């Protein structure tokens, strides 16, 4: 006998999402709207010198382990992720001190940008989410331009 309720929304508390992380490519000219902690990954631009590796990675996204590892090995990447996750945590903690109405009336949005929205911003957004989740903060990640074509330079 199936004991699943007809309306699953009763099982899920909306307040558990405390942060929404959106990755996007600035070159698509439709950045997400609203107030957010902005993380600019363009300083991490570090394309592989080997043309074969570069071409292979271009066809993948920041969700691919090879690309994510490559991005996170770029000098400054780990520090950028750690600093951004800490800022989001501090903003959430600051709001909890104000005791807004309801159990979770505040959310911190994080916008992570790069040039095209397929590689660096995706990898960094996923890493920030991992840090927040490890700290017990519920978050979801939206990759706005991950399926868009690669932009010309």
mmCIF file of C-alpha atoms in Angstrom:
data_model
loop_
_atom_site.group_PDB
_atom_site.id
_atom_site.type_symbol
_atom_site.label_atom_id
_atom_site.label_comp_id
_atom_site.label_asym_id
_atom_site.label_seq_id
_atom_site.Cartn_x
_atom_site.Cartn_y
_atom_site.Cartn_z
ATOM 1 C CA UNK A 1 0.000 0.000 0.000
ATOM 2 C CA UNK A 2 1.371 3.431 -0.999
ATOM 3 C CA UNK A 3 1.534 5.746 2.024
ATOM 4 C CA UNK A 4 2.776 8.784 0.099
ATOM 5 C CA UNK A 5 0.480 11.758 0.730
ATOM 6 C CA UNK A 6 -1.214 13.372 -2.280
ATOM 7 C CA UNK A 7 0.260 16.758 -1.385
ATOM 8 C CA UNK A 8 3.994 16.464 -0.692
ATOM 9 C CA UNK A 9 4.287 20.163 0.127
ATOM 10 C CA UNK A 10 3.297 19.351 3.708
ATOM 11 C CA UNK A 11 6.511 17.375 4.086
ATOM 12 C CA UNK A 12 8.778 20.219 3.004
ATOM 13 C CA UNK A 13 9.407 23.390 4.941
ATOM 14 C CA UNK A 14 10.122 26.274 2.518
ATOM 15 C CA UNK A 15 12.317 27.974 5.104
ATOM 16 C CA UNK A 16 15.009 25.379 4.737
ATOM 17 C CA UNK A 17 16.274 27.147 1.590
ATOM 18 C CA UNK A 18 18.311 29.959 3.046
ATOM 19 C CA UNK A 19 20.399 30.750 0.001
ATOM 20 C CA UNK A 20 19.887 30.650 -3.755
ATOM 21 C CA UNK A 21 23.058 30.677 -5.818
ATOM 22 C CA UNK A 22 22.721 31.666 -9.471
ATOM 23 C CA UNK A 23 25.579 31.271 -11.926
ATOM 24 C CA UNK A 24 25.453 33.213 -15.157
ATOM 25 C CA UNK A 25 27.497 34.585 -18.028
ATOM 26 C CA UNK A 26 27.845 38.344 -18.270
ATOM 27 C CA UNK A 27 28.210 38.029 -22.047
ATOM 28 C CA UNK A 28 24.550 37.003 -22.388
ATOM 29 C CA UNK A 29 23.384 40.431 -21.142
ATOM 30 C CA UNK A 30 20.595 39.147 -18.888
ATOM 31 C CA UNK A 31 22.040 39.027 -15.409
ATOM 32 C CA UNK A 32 19.704 37.929 -12.618
ATOM 33 C CA UNK A 33 17.824 40.786 -10.987
ATOM 34 C CA UNK A 34 17.626 41.709 -7.340
ATOM 35 C CA UNK A 35 19.948 42.301 -4.450
ATOM 36 C CA UNK A 36 22.609 39.649 -4.112
ATOM 37 C CA UNK A 37 26.110 38.953 -2.975
ATOM 38 C CA UNK A 38 28.044 39.243 -6.253
ATOM 39 C CA UNK A 39 30.952 36.894 -6.942
ATOM 40 C CA UNK A 40 32.989 37.758 -10.034
ATOM 41 C CA UNK A 41 35.001 34.777 -11.277
ATOM 42 C CA UNK A 42 36.446 36.544 -14.326
ATOM 43 C CA UNK A 43 39.700 37.034 -12.381
ATOM 44 C CA UNK A 44 40.059 33.240 -12.501
ATOM 45 C CA UNK A 45 40.182 33.086 -16.298
ATOM 46 C CA UNK A 46 42.876 30.528 -16.967
ATOM 47 C CA UNK A 47 42.266 28.601 -20.211
ATOM 48 C CA UNK A 48 44.391 25.491 -20.728
ATOM 49 C CA UNK A 49 47.421 26.091 -22.921
ATOM 50 C CA UNK A 50 47.142 22.677 -24.592
ATOM 51 C CA UNK A 51 44.666 23.146 -27.498
ATOM 52 C CA UNK A 52 43.403 19.550 -27.214
ATOM 53 C CA UNK A 53 42.620 19.898 -23.512
ATOM 54 C CA UNK A 54 41.115 23.343 -24.084
ATOM 55 C CA UNK A 55 38.774 22.044 -26.796
ATOM 56 C CA UNK A 56 37.713 19.043 -24.689
ATOM 57 C CA UNK A 57 36.965 21.230 -21.685
ATOM 58 C CA UNK A 58 35.095 23.814 -23.769
ATOM 59 C CA UNK A 59 32.553 21.135 -24.689
ATOM 60 C CA UNK A 60 31.942 20.358 -21.000
ATOM 61 C CA UNK A 61 30.576 22.515 -18.192
ATOM 62 C CA UNK A 62 31.572 23.390 -14.645
ATOM 63 C CA UNK A 63 29.503 20.425 -13.464
ATOM 64 C CA UNK A 64 32.026 18.062 -15.033
ATOM 65 C CA UNK A 65 34.618 16.900 -12.450
ATOM 66 C CA UNK A 66 37.548 17.633 -14.797
ATOM 67 C CA UNK A 67 36.437 21.220 -15.408
ATOM 68 C CA UNK A 68 35.521 21.827 -11.761
ATOM 69 C CA UNK A 69 38.906 20.503 -10.623
ATOM 70 C CA UNK A 70 40.717 22.664 -13.194
ATOM 71 C CA UNK A 71 38.831 25.798 -12.151
ATOM 72 C CA UNK A 72 39.442 25.143 -8.462
ATOM 73 C CA UNK A 73 43.188 24.675 -9.094
ATOM 74 C CA UNK A 74 43.374 28.198 -10.535
ATOM 75 C CA UNK A 75 45.286 30.488 -8.167
ATOM 76 C CA UNK A 76 42.826 32.390 -5.992
ATOM 77 C CA UNK A 77 39.834 30.113 -6.646
ATOM 78 C CA UNK A 78 39.709 28.416 -3.247
ATOM 79 C CA UNK A 79 40.101 31.733 -1.464
ATOM 80 C CA UNK A 80 37.320 33.301 -3.548
ATOM 81 C CA UNK A 81 34.971 30.416 -2.722
ATOM 82 C CA UNK A 82 35.805 30.424 0.972
ATOM 83 C CA UNK A 83 35.457 34.205 1.278
ATOM 84 C CA UNK A 84 32.141 34.223 -0.622
ATOM 85 C CA UNK A 85 30.650 31.385 1.451
ATOM 86 C CA UNK A 86 31.715 33.152 4.640
ATOM 87 C CA UNK A 87 30.077 36.406 3.517
ATOM 88 C CA UNK A 88 26.820 34.547 2.827
ATOM 89 C CA UNK A 89 26.998 32.864 6.240
ATOM 90 C CA UNK A 90 27.607 36.202 7.963
ATOM 91 C CA UNK A 91 24.652 37.790 6.169
ATOM 92 C CA UNK A 92 22.392 34.926 7.239
ATOM 93 C CA UNK A 93 23.663 35.078 10.822
ATOM 94 C CA UNK A 94 23.211 38.857 10.934
ATOM 95 C CA UNK A 95 19.588 38.496 9.866
ATOM 96 C CA UNK A 96 18.912 35.807 12.481
ATOM 97 C CA UNK A 97 20.028 38.269 15.160
ATOM 98 C CA UNK A 98 17.221 40.637 14.120
ATOM 99 C CA UNK A 99 14.572 37.967 14.759
ATOM 100 C CA UNK A 100 12.395 38.624 11.713
ATOM 101 C CA UNK A 101 8.884 37.215 11.812
ATOM 102 C CA UNK A 102 8.581 33.522 11.129
ATOM 103 C CA UNK A 103 11.210 30.807 11.385
ATOM 104 C CA UNK A 104 13.018 31.881 8.182
ATOM 105 C CA UNK A 105 11.992 35.187 6.676
ATOM 106 C CA UNK A 106 15.310 36.023 5.050
ATOM 107 C CA UNK A 107 17.328 34.499 2.245
ATOM 108 C CA UNK A 108 20.741 35.393 0.891
ATOM 109 C CA UNK A 109 21.037 35.298 -2.886
ATOM 110 C CA UNK A 110 24.471 34.835 -4.403
ATOM 111 C CA UNK A 111 25.111 35.722 -8.058
ATOM 112 C CA UNK A 112 28.251 34.144 -9.511
ATOM 113 C CA UNK A 113 29.337 35.518 -12.865
ATOM 114 C CA UNK A 114 31.884 34.754 -15.533
ATOM 115 C CA UNK A 115 32.009 35.548 -19.231
ATOM 116 C CA UNK A 116 29.812 32.791 -20.663
ATOM 117 C CA UNK A 117 28.160 31.093 -17.685
ATOM 118 C CA UNK A 118 29.244 27.537 -18.514
ATOM 119 C CA UNK A 119 32.536 26.888 -16.726
ATOM 120 C CA UNK A 120 34.013 29.117 -13.995
ATOM 121 C CA UNK A 121 30.774 30.513 -12.598
ATOM 122 C CA UNK A 122 29.201 27.042 -12.511
ATOM 123 C CA UNK A 123 32.165 25.410 -10.768
ATOM 124 C CA UNK A 124 32.489 28.228 -8.216
ATOM 125 C CA UNK A 125 28.729 28.302 -7.544
ATOM 126 C CA UNK A 126 28.782 24.553 -6.820
ATOM 127 C CA UNK A 127 31.766 24.953 -4.495
ATOM 128 C CA UNK A 128 30.094 27.804 -2.575
ATOM 129 C CA UNK A 129 26.975 25.639 -2.235
ATOM 130 C CA UNK A 130 29.086 22.769 -0.878
ATOM 131 C CA UNK A 131 30.557 25.088 1.782
ATOM 132 C CA UNK A 132 27.128 26.392 2.793
ATOM 133 C CA UNK A 133 25.581 22.924 2.948
ATOM 134 C CA UNK A 134 28.482 21.709 5.081
ATOM 135 C CA UNK A 135 27.624 24.549 7.476
ATOM 136 C CA UNK A 136 24.015 23.347 7.659
ATOM 137 C CA UNK A 137 22.639 26.059 5.368
ATOM 138 C CA UNK A 138 20.028 24.910 2.875
ATOM 139 C CA UNK A 139 20.689 26.224 -0.597
ATOM 140 C CA UNK A 140 19.757 25.609 -4.160
ATOM 141 C CA UNK A 141 21.817 26.354 -7.241
ATOM 142 C CA UNK A 142 20.549 27.612 -10.587
ATOM 143 C CA UNK A 143 22.872 27.652 -13.593
ATOM 144 C CA UNK A 144 21.229 30.245 -15.788
ATOM 145 C CA UNK A 145 23.390 29.955 -18.912
ATOM 146 C CA UNK A 146 24.917 26.481 -18.638
ATOM 147 C CA UNK A 147 23.123 25.257 -21.771
ATOM 148 C CA UNK A 148 23.832 28.319 -23.889
ATOM 149 C CA UNK A 149 26.364 28.160 -26.743
ATOM 150 C CA UNK A 150 29.948 29.094 -26.082
ATOM 151 C CA UNK A 151 30.466 32.815 -26.661
ATOM 152 C CA UNK A 152 33.145 34.023 -29.097
ATOM 153 C CA UNK A 153 36.030 35.970 -27.574
#
